[in-house]
GROMACS .gro file of N, CA, C and O in nm:
model
  468
    1TYR      N    1   4.442  -3.418  -4.867
    1TYR     CA    2   4.432  -3.390  -4.720
    1TYR      C    3   4.560  -3.492  -4.664
    1TYR      O    4   4.575  -3.389  -4.563
    2TYR      N    5   4.586  -3.606  -4.686
    2TYR     CA    6   4.689  -3.640  -4.588
    2TYR      C    7   4.852  -3.584  -4.639
    2TYR      O    8   4.879  -3.619  -4.523
    3ASP      N    9   4.853  -3.522  -4.783
    3ASP     CA   10   4.997  -3.491  -4.755
    3ASP      C   11   4.986  -3.327  -4.664
    3ASP      O   12   5.084  -3.277  -4.609
    4ILE      N   13   4.824  -3.250  -4.672
    4ILE     CA   14   4.853  -3.176  -4.577
    4ILE      C   15   4.870  -3.187  -4.382
    4ILE      O   16   4.971  -3.082  -4.332
    5LEU      N   17   4.819  -3.280  -4.446
    5LEU     CA   18   4.856  -3.337  -4.199
    5LEU      C   19   4.995  -3.363  -4.242
    5LEU      O   20   5.084  -3.338  -4.129
    6GLN      N   21   5.040  -3.400  -4.333
    6GLN     CA   22   5.154  -3.491  -4.321
    6GLN      C   23   5.263  -3.358  -4.288
    6GLN      O   24   5.384  -3.379  -4.267
    7ARG      N   25   5.244  -3.237  -4.350
    7ARG     CA   26   5.324  -3.121  -4.371
    7ARG      C   27   5.304  -3.032  -4.249
    7ARG      O   28   5.388  -2.942  -4.212
    8SER      N   29   5.209  -3.086  -4.175
    8SER     CA   30   5.128  -3.017  -4.062
    8SER      C   31   5.232  -3.005  -3.935
    8SER      O   32   5.268  -3.157  -3.869
    9ARG      N   33   5.228  -2.922  -3.870
    9ARG     CA   34   5.298  -2.940  -3.721
    9ARG      C   35   5.229  -2.946  -3.619
    9ARG      O   36   5.223  -3.025  -3.496
   10ILE      N   37   5.104  -2.950  -3.634
   10ILE     CA   38   4.967  -2.887  -3.510
   10ILE      C   39   4.836  -2.892  -3.593
   10ILE      O   40   4.839  -2.842  -3.720
   11THR      N   41   4.790  -2.990  -3.553
   11THR     CA   42   4.648  -2.997  -3.580
   11THR      C   43   4.522  -2.973  -3.466
   11THR      O   44   4.542  -3.057  -3.402
   12VAL      N   45   4.439  -2.944  -3.518
   12VAL     CA   46   4.325  -2.926  -3.379
   12VAL      C   47   4.174  -2.951  -3.439
   12VAL      O   48   4.173  -2.931  -3.529
   13ASN      N   49   4.177  -3.078  -3.332
   13ASN     CA   50   4.019  -3.112  -3.380
   13ASN      C   51   3.921  -3.049  -3.308
   13ASN      O   52   3.984  -3.033  -3.133
   14PHE      N   53   3.779  -3.011  -3.299
   14PHE     CA   54   3.691  -2.981  -3.259
   14PHE      C   55   3.565  -3.117  -3.213
   14PHE      O   56   3.526  -3.019  -3.125
   15SER      N   57   3.604  -3.184  -3.271
   15SER     CA   58   3.492  -3.287  -3.195
   15SER      C   59   3.476  -3.313  -3.065
   15SER      O   60   3.580  -3.419  -3.056
   16ALA      N   61   3.425  -3.298  -2.961
   16ALA     CA   62   3.437  -3.341  -2.830
   16ALA      C   63   3.358  -3.491  -2.813
   16ALA      O   64   3.398  -3.534  -2.733
   17ARG      N   65   3.273  -3.429  -2.873
   17ARG     CA   66   3.162  -3.591  -2.815
   17ARG      C   67   3.175  -3.714  -2.895
   17ARG      O   68   3.124  -3.809  -2.837
   18GLN      N   69   3.206  -3.680  -2.974
   18GLN     CA   70   3.255  -3.811  -3.120
   18GLN      C   71   3.400  -3.857  -3.131
   18GLN      O   72   3.478  -3.782  -3.131
   19LEU      N   73   3.418  -3.985  -3.138
   19LEU     CA   74   3.572  -4.009  -3.176
   19LEU      C   75   3.552  -4.046  -3.292
   19LEU      O   76   3.539  -4.128  -3.366
   20LYS      N   77   3.607  -3.955  -3.413
   20LYS     CA   78   3.590  -3.968  -3.563
   20LYS      C   79   3.748  -3.984  -3.559
   20LYS      O   80   3.840  -4.016  -3.525
   21GLY      N   81   3.755  -3.995  -3.708
   21GLY     CA   82   3.920  -4.062  -3.776
   21GLY      C   83   4.024  -3.953  -3.759
   21GLY      O   84   4.187  -3.964  -3.767
   22ARG      N   85   3.962  -3.858  -3.730
   22ARG     CA   86   4.086  -3.689  -3.784
   22ARG      C   87   4.208  -3.709  -3.645
   22ARG      O   88   4.334  -3.688  -3.693
   23PRO      N   89   4.148  -3.750  -3.529
   23PRO     CA   90   4.255  -3.733  -3.418
   23PRO      C   91   4.347  -3.890  -3.469
   23PRO      O   92   4.508  -3.859  -3.489
   24PHE      N   93   4.324  -3.967  -3.514
   24PHE     CA   94   4.419  -4.118  -3.546
   24PHE      C   95   4.486  -4.032  -3.642
   24PHE      O   96   4.571  -4.095  -3.659
   25GLU      N   97   4.405  -3.992  -3.734
   25GLU     CA   98   4.502  -3.941  -3.886
   25GLU      C   99   4.625  -3.837  -3.801
   25GLU      O  100   4.769  -3.862  -3.903
   26ALA      N  101   4.565  -3.781  -3.765
   26ALA     CA  102   4.641  -3.680  -3.705
   26ALA      C  103   4.784  -3.696  -3.653
   26ALA      O  104   4.920  -3.702  -3.680
   27LEU      N  105   4.776  -3.815  -3.576
   27LEU     CA  106   4.878  -3.866  -3.473
   27LEU      C  107   4.933  -3.952  -3.585
   27LEU      O  108   5.098  -3.967  -3.563
   28HIS      N  109   4.922  -4.054  -3.650
   28HIS     CA  110   4.955  -4.103  -3.725
   28HIS      C  111   5.073  -4.044  -3.872
   28HIS      O  112   5.136  -4.076  -3.906
   29CYS      N  113   5.075  -3.952  -3.901
   29CYS     CA  114   5.124  -3.841  -3.998
   29CYS      C  115   5.211  -3.758  -3.870
   29CYS      O  116   5.283  -3.697  -3.946
   30GLY      N  117   5.238  -3.780  -3.799
   30GLY     CA  118   5.327  -3.689  -3.668
   30GLY      C  119   5.322  -3.596  -3.629
   30GLY      O  120   5.381  -3.506  -3.610
   31ALA      N  121   5.169  -3.511  -3.683
   31ALA     CA  122   5.153  -3.396  -3.630
   31ALA      C  123   5.095  -3.387  -3.508
   31ALA      O  124   5.088  -3.483  -3.401
   32LEU      N  125   5.134  -3.266  -3.396
   32LEU     CA  126   5.144  -3.264  -3.301
   32LEU      C  127   4.954  -3.220  -3.254
   32LEU      O  128   4.854  -3.156  -3.313
   33LEU      N  129   4.814  -3.302  -3.201
   33LEU     CA  130   4.735  -3.314  -3.168
   33LEU      C  131   4.650  -3.242  -3.085
   33LEU      O  132   4.705  -3.253  -2.984
   34LEU      N  133   4.620  -3.088  -3.088
   34LEU     CA  134   4.539  -3.025  -3.004
   34LEU      C  135   4.377  -3.078  -3.004
   34LEU      O  136   4.303  -3.071  -3.086
   35GLU      N  137   4.326  -3.078  -2.874
   35GLU     CA  138   4.184  -3.228  -2.891
   35GLU      C  139   4.140  -3.158  -2.747
   35GLU      O  140   4.207  -3.123  -2.699
   36PRO      N  141   3.979  -3.147  -2.742
   36PRO     CA  142   3.892  -3.078  -2.646
   36PRO      C  143   3.915  -3.206  -2.539
   36PRO      O  144   3.952  -3.301  -2.551
   37ALA      N  145   3.949  -3.127  -2.420
   37ALA     CA  146   3.999  -3.210  -2.300
   37ALA      C  147   3.899  -3.298  -2.235
   37ALA      O  148   3.958  -3.398  -2.198
   38HIS      N  149   3.784  -3.299  -2.274
   38HIS     CA  150   3.643  -3.399  -2.257
   38HIS      C  151   3.616  -3.480  -2.377
   38HIS      O  152   3.548  -3.426  -2.439
   39THR      N  153   3.694  -3.544  -2.425
   39THR     CA  154   3.690  -3.639  -2.527
   39THR      C  155   3.714  -3.821  -2.522
   39THR      O  156   3.818  -3.807  -2.436
   40PRO      N  157   3.652  -3.867  -2.600
   40PRO     CA  158   3.616  -4.013  -2.580
   40PRO      C  159   3.849  -3.997  -2.611
   40PRO      O  160   3.878  -4.193  -2.547
   41LEU      N  161   3.873  -3.956  -2.677
   41LEU     CA  162   4.032  -3.970  -2.754
   41LEU      C  163   4.113  -4.016  -2.627
   41LEU      O  164   4.199  -4.085  -2.594
   42ASN      N  165   4.110  -3.984  -2.433
   42ASN     CA  166   4.165  -3.990  -2.370
   42ASN      C  167   4.171  -4.175  -2.283
   42ASN      O  168   4.213  -4.224  -2.169
   43ARG      N  169   4.023  -4.210  -2.364
   43ARG     CA  170   4.056  -4.407  -2.345
   43ARG      C  171   4.174  -4.473  -2.452
   43ARG      O  172   4.231  -4.583  -2.368
   44TYR      N  173   4.242  -4.353  -2.467
   44TYR     CA  174   4.312  -4.450  -2.620
   44TYR      C  175   4.483  -4.390  -2.562
   44TYR      O  176   4.554  -4.456  -2.623
   45PHE      N  177   4.457  -4.257  -2.533
   45PHE     CA  178   4.597  -4.193  -2.549
   45PHE      C  179   4.589  -4.115  -2.431
   45PHE      O  180   4.539  -4.056  -2.370
   46GLU      N  181   4.737  -4.091  -2.412
   46GLU     CA  182   4.731  -4.004  -2.261
   46GLU      C  183   4.725  -3.902  -2.303
   46GLU      O  184   4.788  -3.796  -2.332
   47PRO      N  185   4.662  -3.763  -2.198
   47PRO     CA  186   4.643  -3.643  -2.250
   47PRO      C  187   4.784  -3.548  -2.191
   47PRO      O  188   4.813  -3.622  -2.085
   48CYS      N  189   4.849  -3.498  -2.215
   48CYS     CA  190   4.985  -3.426  -2.188
   48CYS      C  191   5.094  -3.486  -2.245
   48CYS      O  192   5.156  -3.402  -2.195
   49ILE      N  193   5.070  -3.627  -2.229
   49ILE     CA  194   5.194  -3.691  -2.292
   49ILE      C  195   5.179  -3.732  -2.428
   49ILE      O  196   5.264  -3.703  -2.502
   50GLU      N  197   5.072  -3.776  -2.473
   50GLU     CA  198   5.045  -3.798  -2.612
   50GLU      C  199   4.968  -3.718  -2.725
   50GLU      O  200   4.985  -3.729  -2.864
   51TYR      N  201   4.928  -3.624  -2.683
   51TYR     CA  202   4.793  -3.504  -2.732
   51TYR      C  203   4.808  -3.415  -2.669
   51TYR      O  204   4.810  -3.438  -2.516
   52VAL      N  205   4.766  -3.262  -2.712
   52VAL     CA  206   4.768  -3.221  -2.588
   52VAL      C  207   4.563  -3.159  -2.602
   52VAL      O  208   4.560  -3.145  -2.666
   53PRO      N  209   4.511  -3.143  -2.460
   53PRO     CA  210   4.407  -3.115  -2.449
   53PRO      C  211   4.360  -2.964  -2.441
   53PRO      O  212   4.448  -2.912  -2.396
   54TYR      N  213   4.254  -2.929  -2.457
   54TYR     CA  214   4.209  -2.773  -2.461
   54TYR      C  215   4.079  -2.783  -2.365
   54TYR      O  216   4.038  -2.861  -2.428
   55ILE      N  217   4.070  -2.657  -2.319
   55ILE     CA  218   3.927  -2.645  -2.218
   55ILE      C  219   3.855  -2.571  -2.325
   55ILE      O  220   3.686  -2.529  -2.261
   56SER      N  221   3.904  -2.474  -2.398
   56SER     CA  222   3.768  -2.340  -2.452
   56SER      C  223   3.889  -2.288  -2.617
   56SER      O  224   4.042  -2.412  -2.598
   57ILE      N  225   3.866  -2.188  -2.669
   57ILE     CA  226   3.883  -2.153  -2.798
   57ILE      C  227   4.050  -2.096  -2.715
   57ILE      O  228   4.095  -2.084  -2.783
   58SER      N  229   3.976  -2.008  -2.647
   58SER     CA  230   4.068  -1.932  -2.589
   58SER      C  231   4.224  -2.007  -2.569
   58SER      O  232   4.321  -1.971  -2.583
   59ASP      N  233   4.192  -2.130  -2.492
   59ASP     CA  234   4.260  -2.226  -2.450
   59ASP      C  235   4.383  -2.275  -2.523
   59ASP      O  236   4.496  -2.251  -2.550
   60MET      N  237   4.316  -2.317  -2.648
   60MET     CA  238   4.347  -2.379  -2.786
   60MET      C  239   4.428  -2.254  -2.828
   60MET      O  240   4.547  -2.299  -2.904
   61VAL      N  241   4.379  -2.136  -2.886
   61VAL     CA  242   4.455  -2.050  -2.961
   61VAL      C  243   4.642  -2.045  -2.853
   61VAL      O  244   4.714  -2.048  -2.904
   62GLU      N  245   4.616  -2.029  -2.746
   62GLU     CA  246   4.753  -2.011  -2.626
   62GLU      C  247   4.795  -2.114  -2.645
   62GLU      O  248   4.961  -2.089  -2.651
   63LYS      N  249   4.753  -2.235  -2.673
   63LYS     CA  250   4.823  -2.337  -2.667
   63LYS      C  251   4.912  -2.356  -2.819
   63LYS      O  252   4.999  -2.405  -2.820
   64VAL      N  253   4.842  -2.346  -2.949
   64VAL     CA  254   4.893  -2.285  -3.083
   64VAL      C  255   5.011  -2.229  -3.098
   64VAL      O  256   5.139  -2.287  -3.073
   65ARG      N  257   5.003  -2.132  -2.998
   65ARG     CA  258   5.102  -1.999  -2.973
   65ARG      C  259   5.202  -2.058  -2.943
   65ARG      O  260   5.351  -2.060  -2.969
   66TYR      N  261   5.145  -2.079  -2.757
   66TYR     CA  262   5.258  -2.191  -2.715
   66TYR      C  263   5.402  -2.273  -2.750
   66TYR      O  264   5.505  -2.249  -2.802
   67TYR      N  265   5.281  -2.367  -2.878
   67TYR     CA  266   5.388  -2.500  -2.949
   67TYR      C  267   5.465  -2.463  -3.044
   67TYR      O  268   5.569  -2.523  -3.135
   68LEU      N  269   5.402  -2.334  -3.135
   68LEU     CA  270   5.477  -2.301  -3.261
   68LEU      C  271   5.585  -2.256  -3.222
   68LEU      O  272   5.685  -2.229  -3.233
   69ASP      N  273   5.604  -2.176  -3.078
   69ASP     CA  274   5.713  -2.132  -2.998
   69ASP      C  275   5.796  -2.210  -2.943
   69ASP      O  276   5.951  -2.151  -2.948
   70HIS      N  277   5.745  -2.289  -2.877
   70HIS     CA  278   5.819  -2.400  -2.821
   70HIS      C  279   5.795  -2.548  -2.905
   70HIS      O  280   5.766  -2.622  -2.826
   71TRP      N  281   5.848  -2.536  -3.003
   71TRP     CA  282   5.828  -2.670  -3.119
   71TRP      C  283   5.877  -2.781  -3.071
   71TRP      O  284   5.800  -2.883  -3.095
   72TRP      N  285   6.042  -2.787  -3.001
   72TRP     CA  286   6.046  -2.889  -2.999
   72TRP      C  287   5.984  -2.959  -2.846
   72TRP      O  288   5.969  -3.093  -2.842
   73GLU      N  289   5.879  -2.893  -2.797
   73GLU     CA  290   5.843  -2.995  -2.667
   73GLU      C  291   5.724  -3.056  -2.710
   73GLU      O  292   5.696  -3.136  -2.735
   74GLY      N  293   5.640  -2.980  -2.856
   74GLY     CA  294   5.521  -2.980  -2.931
   74GLY      C  295   5.575  -3.141  -3.013
   74GLY      O  296   5.488  -3.267  -3.017
   75GLU      N  297   5.726  -3.134  -3.070
   75GLU     CA  298   5.752  -3.240  -3.133
   75GLU      C  299   5.761  -3.393  -3.063
   75GLU      O  300   5.736  -3.476  -3.049
   76ALA      N  301   5.776  -3.350  -2.878
   76ALA     CA  302   5.819  -3.461  -2.814
   76ALA      C  303   5.698  -3.530  -2.828
   76ALA      O  304   5.679  -3.623  -2.787
   77ILE      N  305   5.593  -3.478  -2.794
   77ILE     CA  306   5.434  -3.468  -2.752
   77ILE      C  307   5.378  -3.565  -2.899
   77ILE      O  308   5.354  -3.658  -2.884
   78ALA      N  309   5.410  -3.476  -3.001
   78ALA     CA  310   5.328  -3.555  -3.125
   78ALA      C  311   5.480  -3.694  -3.134
   78ALA      O  312   5.359  -3.784  -3.182
   79ARG      N  313   5.590  -3.713  -3.127
   79ARG     CA  314   5.656  -3.836  -3.103
   79ARG      C  315   5.593  -3.980  -3.075
   79ARG      O  316   5.577  -4.091  -3.085
   80ARG      N  317   5.568  -3.887  -2.957
   80ARG     CA  318   5.495  -4.004  -2.844
   80ARG      C  319   5.348  -4.077  -2.908
   80ARG      O  320   5.326  -4.180  -2.892
   81GLY      N  321   5.270  -3.957  -2.938
   81GLY     CA  322   5.119  -3.977  -2.994
   81GLY      C  323   5.155  -4.121  -3.115
   81GLY      O  324   5.085  -4.141  -3.142
   82HIS      N  325   5.286  -4.040  -3.212
   82HIS     CA  326   5.278  -4.120  -3.280
   82HIS      C  327   5.291  -4.223  -3.314
   82HIS      O  328   5.283  -4.345  -3.312
   83GLN      N  329   5.389  -4.237  -3.161
   83GLN     CA  330   5.479  -4.385  -3.141
   83GLN      C  331   5.376  -4.503  -3.084
   83GLN      O  332   5.329  -4.602  -3.130
   84ARG      N  333   5.267  -4.435  -3.017
   84ARG     CA  334   5.166  -4.523  -2.968
   84ARG      C  335   5.069  -4.605  -3.100
   84ARG      O  336   4.987  -4.679  -3.056
   85ILE      N  337   5.058  -4.437  -3.178
   85ILE     CA  338   4.961  -4.554  -3.239
   85ILE      C  339   4.962  -4.633  -3.353
   85ILE      O  340   4.961  -4.722  -3.442
   86VAL      N  341   5.143  -4.584  -3.381
   86VAL     CA  342   5.216  -4.697  -3.495
   86VAL      C  343   5.227  -4.820  -3.401
   86VAL      O  344   5.236  -4.960  -3.501
   87THR      N  345   5.212  -4.826  -3.298
   87THR     CA  346   5.266  -4.951  -3.235
   87THR      C  347   5.132  -5.035  -3.200
   87THR      O  348   5.146  -5.149  -3.190
   88GLN      N  349   5.020  -4.911  -3.125
   88GLN     CA  350   4.899  -5.029  -3.104
   88GLN      C  351   4.777  -4.984  -3.146
   88GLN      O  352   4.707  -5.046  -3.143
   89TYR      N  353   4.791  -4.915  -3.262
   89TYR     CA  354   4.648  -4.884  -3.309
   89TYR      C  355   4.636  -4.885  -3.529
   89TYR      O  356   4.590  -4.849  -3.562
   90SER      N  357   4.783  -4.976  -3.515
   90SER     CA  358   4.789  -4.916  -3.652
   90SER      C  359   4.709  -5.078  -3.732
   90SER      O  360   4.602  -5.164  -3.640
   91SER      N  361   4.686  -5.083  -3.835
   91SER     CA  362   4.550  -5.200  -3.950
   91SER      C  363   4.611  -5.269  -3.906
   91SER      O  364   4.544  -5.399  -3.904
   92ARG      N  365   4.754  -5.325  -3.905
   92ARG     CA  366   4.802  -5.490  -3.907
   92ARG      C  367   4.741  -5.534  -3.738
   92ARG      O  368   4.696  -5.648  -3.727
   93HIS      N  369   4.806  -5.408  -3.585
   93HIS     CA  370   4.784  -5.431  -3.500
   93HIS      C  371   4.565  -5.481  -3.473
   93HIS      O  372   4.548  -5.559  -3.383
   94TRP      N  373   4.508  -5.411  -3.549
   94TRP     CA  374   4.390  -5.396  -3.545
   94TRP      C  375   4.310  -5.585  -3.595
   94TRP      O  376   4.233  -5.629  -3.527
   95TRP      N  377   4.410  -5.586  -3.719
   95TRP     CA  378   4.382  -5.694  -3.725
   95TRP      C  379   4.429  -5.865  -3.682
   95TRP      O  380   4.333  -5.956  -3.676
   96GLN      N  381   4.539  -5.805  -3.589
   96GLN     CA  382   4.534  -5.939  -3.521
   96GLN      C  383   4.472  -5.942  -3.431
   96GLN      O  384   4.463  -6.061  -3.368
   97GLN      N  385   4.428  -5.813  -3.370
   97GLN     CA  386   4.339  -5.840  -3.297
   97GLN      C  387   4.211  -5.896  -3.288
   97GLN      O  388   4.171  -6.011  -3.189
   98VAL      N  389   4.171  -5.864  -3.421
   98VAL     CA  390   4.060  -5.923  -3.450
   98VAL      C  391   4.038  -6.087  -3.500
   98VAL      O  392   3.966  -6.181  -3.451
   99PHE      N  393   4.186  -6.153  -3.516
   99PHE     CA  394   4.184  -6.242  -3.560
   99PHE      C  395   4.189  -6.358  -3.383
   99PHE      O  396   4.155  -6.455  -3.380
  100TRP      N  397   4.268  -6.264  -3.320
  100TRP     CA  398   4.309  -6.306  -3.195
  100TRP      C  399   4.151  -6.369  -3.091
  100TRP      O  400   4.122  -6.487  -3.067
  101GLU      N  401   4.031  -6.223  -3.116
  101GLU     CA  402   3.928  -6.235  -3.099
  101GLU      C  403   3.853  -6.381  -3.192
  101GLU      O  404   3.798  -6.464  -3.075
  102LEU      N  405   3.851  -6.364  -3.268
  102LEU     CA  406   3.822  -6.501  -3.315
  102LEU      C  407   3.855  -6.660  -3.261
  102LEU      O  408   3.776  -6.756  -3.228
  103HIS      N  409   4.010  -6.621  -3.252
  103HIS     CA  410   4.054  -6.783  -3.185
  103HIS      C  411   3.993  -6.792  -3.058
  103HIS      O  412   3.994  -6.916  -2.993
  104GLN      N  413   3.961  -6.706  -2.981
  104GLN     CA  414   3.976  -6.716  -2.828
  104GLN      C  415   3.816  -6.750  -2.829
  104GLN      O  416   3.749  -6.864  -2.785
  105ARG      N  417   3.737  -6.719  -2.926
  105ARG     CA  418   3.587  -6.767  -2.953
  105ARG      C  419   3.549  -6.934  -3.064
  105ARG      O  420   3.479  -6.986  -3.006
  106ILE      N  421   3.619  -6.919  -3.090
  106ILE     CA  422   3.672  -7.037  -3.232
  106ILE      C  423   3.791  -7.085  -3.202
  106ILE      O  424   3.900  -7.060  -3.326
  107PRO      N  425   3.825  -7.167  -3.125
  107PRO     CA  426   3.963  -7.210  -3.103
  107PRO      C  427   4.053  -7.280  -3.233
  107PRO      O  428   4.159  -7.283  -3.254
  108ALA      N  429   3.965  -7.351  -3.343
  108ALA     CA  430   3.990  -7.411  -3.410
  108ALA      C  431   4.058  -7.290  -3.541
  108ALA      O  432   4.160  -7.323  -3.615
  109PHE      N  433   3.973  -7.201  -3.524
  109PHE     CA  434   4.039  -7.050  -3.589
  109PHE      C  435   4.166  -7.054  -3.538
  109PHE      O  436   4.160  -6.956  -3.457
  110SER      N  437   4.290  -7.064  -3.631
  110SER     CA  438   4.426  -6.986  -3.578
  110SER      C  439   4.486  -6.913  -3.723
  110SER      O  440   4.567  -6.908  -3.634
  111TRP      N  441   4.415  -6.879  -3.762
  111TRP     CA  442   4.514  -6.840  -3.886
  111TRP      C  443   4.628  -6.680  -3.826
  111TRP      O  444   4.682  -6.685  -3.844
  112GLY      N  445   4.474  -6.637  -3.747
  112GLY     CA  446   4.581  -6.472  -3.686
  112GLY      C  447   4.672  -6.495  -3.601
  112GLY      O  448   4.771  -6.466  -3.638
  113ARG      N  449   4.701  -6.613  -3.559
  113ARG     CA  450   4.832  -6.641  -3.476
  113ARG      C  451   4.911  -6.712  -3.542
  113ARG      O  452   5.072  -6.681  -3.535
  114ASP      N  453   4.911  -6.792  -3.585
  114ASP     CA  454   4.997  -6.894  -3.684
  114ASP      C  455   5.035  -6.787  -3.830
  114ASP      O  456   5.172  -6.848  -3.811
  115HIS      N  457   4.947  -6.732  -3.866
  115HIS     CA  458   5.018  -6.639  -3.967
  115HIS      C  459   5.065  -6.488  -3.958
  115HIS      O  460   5.103  -6.425  -3.998
  116ALA      N  461   5.041  -6.422  -3.805
  116ALA     CA  462   5.081  -6.287  -3.795
  116ALA      C  463   5.255  -6.269  -3.820
  116ALA      O  464   5.294  -6.345  -3.722
  117SER      N  465   5.297  -6.231  -3.871
  117SER     CA  466   5.415  -6.178  -3.897
  117SER      C  467   5.436  -6.021  -3.885
  117SER      O  468   5.373  -5.945  -3.907
   0.00000   0.00000   0.00000
């Protein structure tokens, strides 16, 4: 699965109501992500900057064709999405956030801040 994602230039996601792992996996693998326009993903990433939203199946097909023909534009969007995910949503970032939250609630708990590297 990850081998396919890493070789894919474009990944299309169809789940508009739920935020699943596929969008994060696709962005982490460096693919251009096409995601339904009204998705929870826009809380974490910027539409048209870090992924491409679509409003219908015909719009999605049109955008796939466009970005296959204008691959450099798609690569720029994919790079920005990838950069965001590796800097803000990596497992390392997640654990640092968990330990920081623990430290906020239990000040004596300082492992996350003192040992984060």
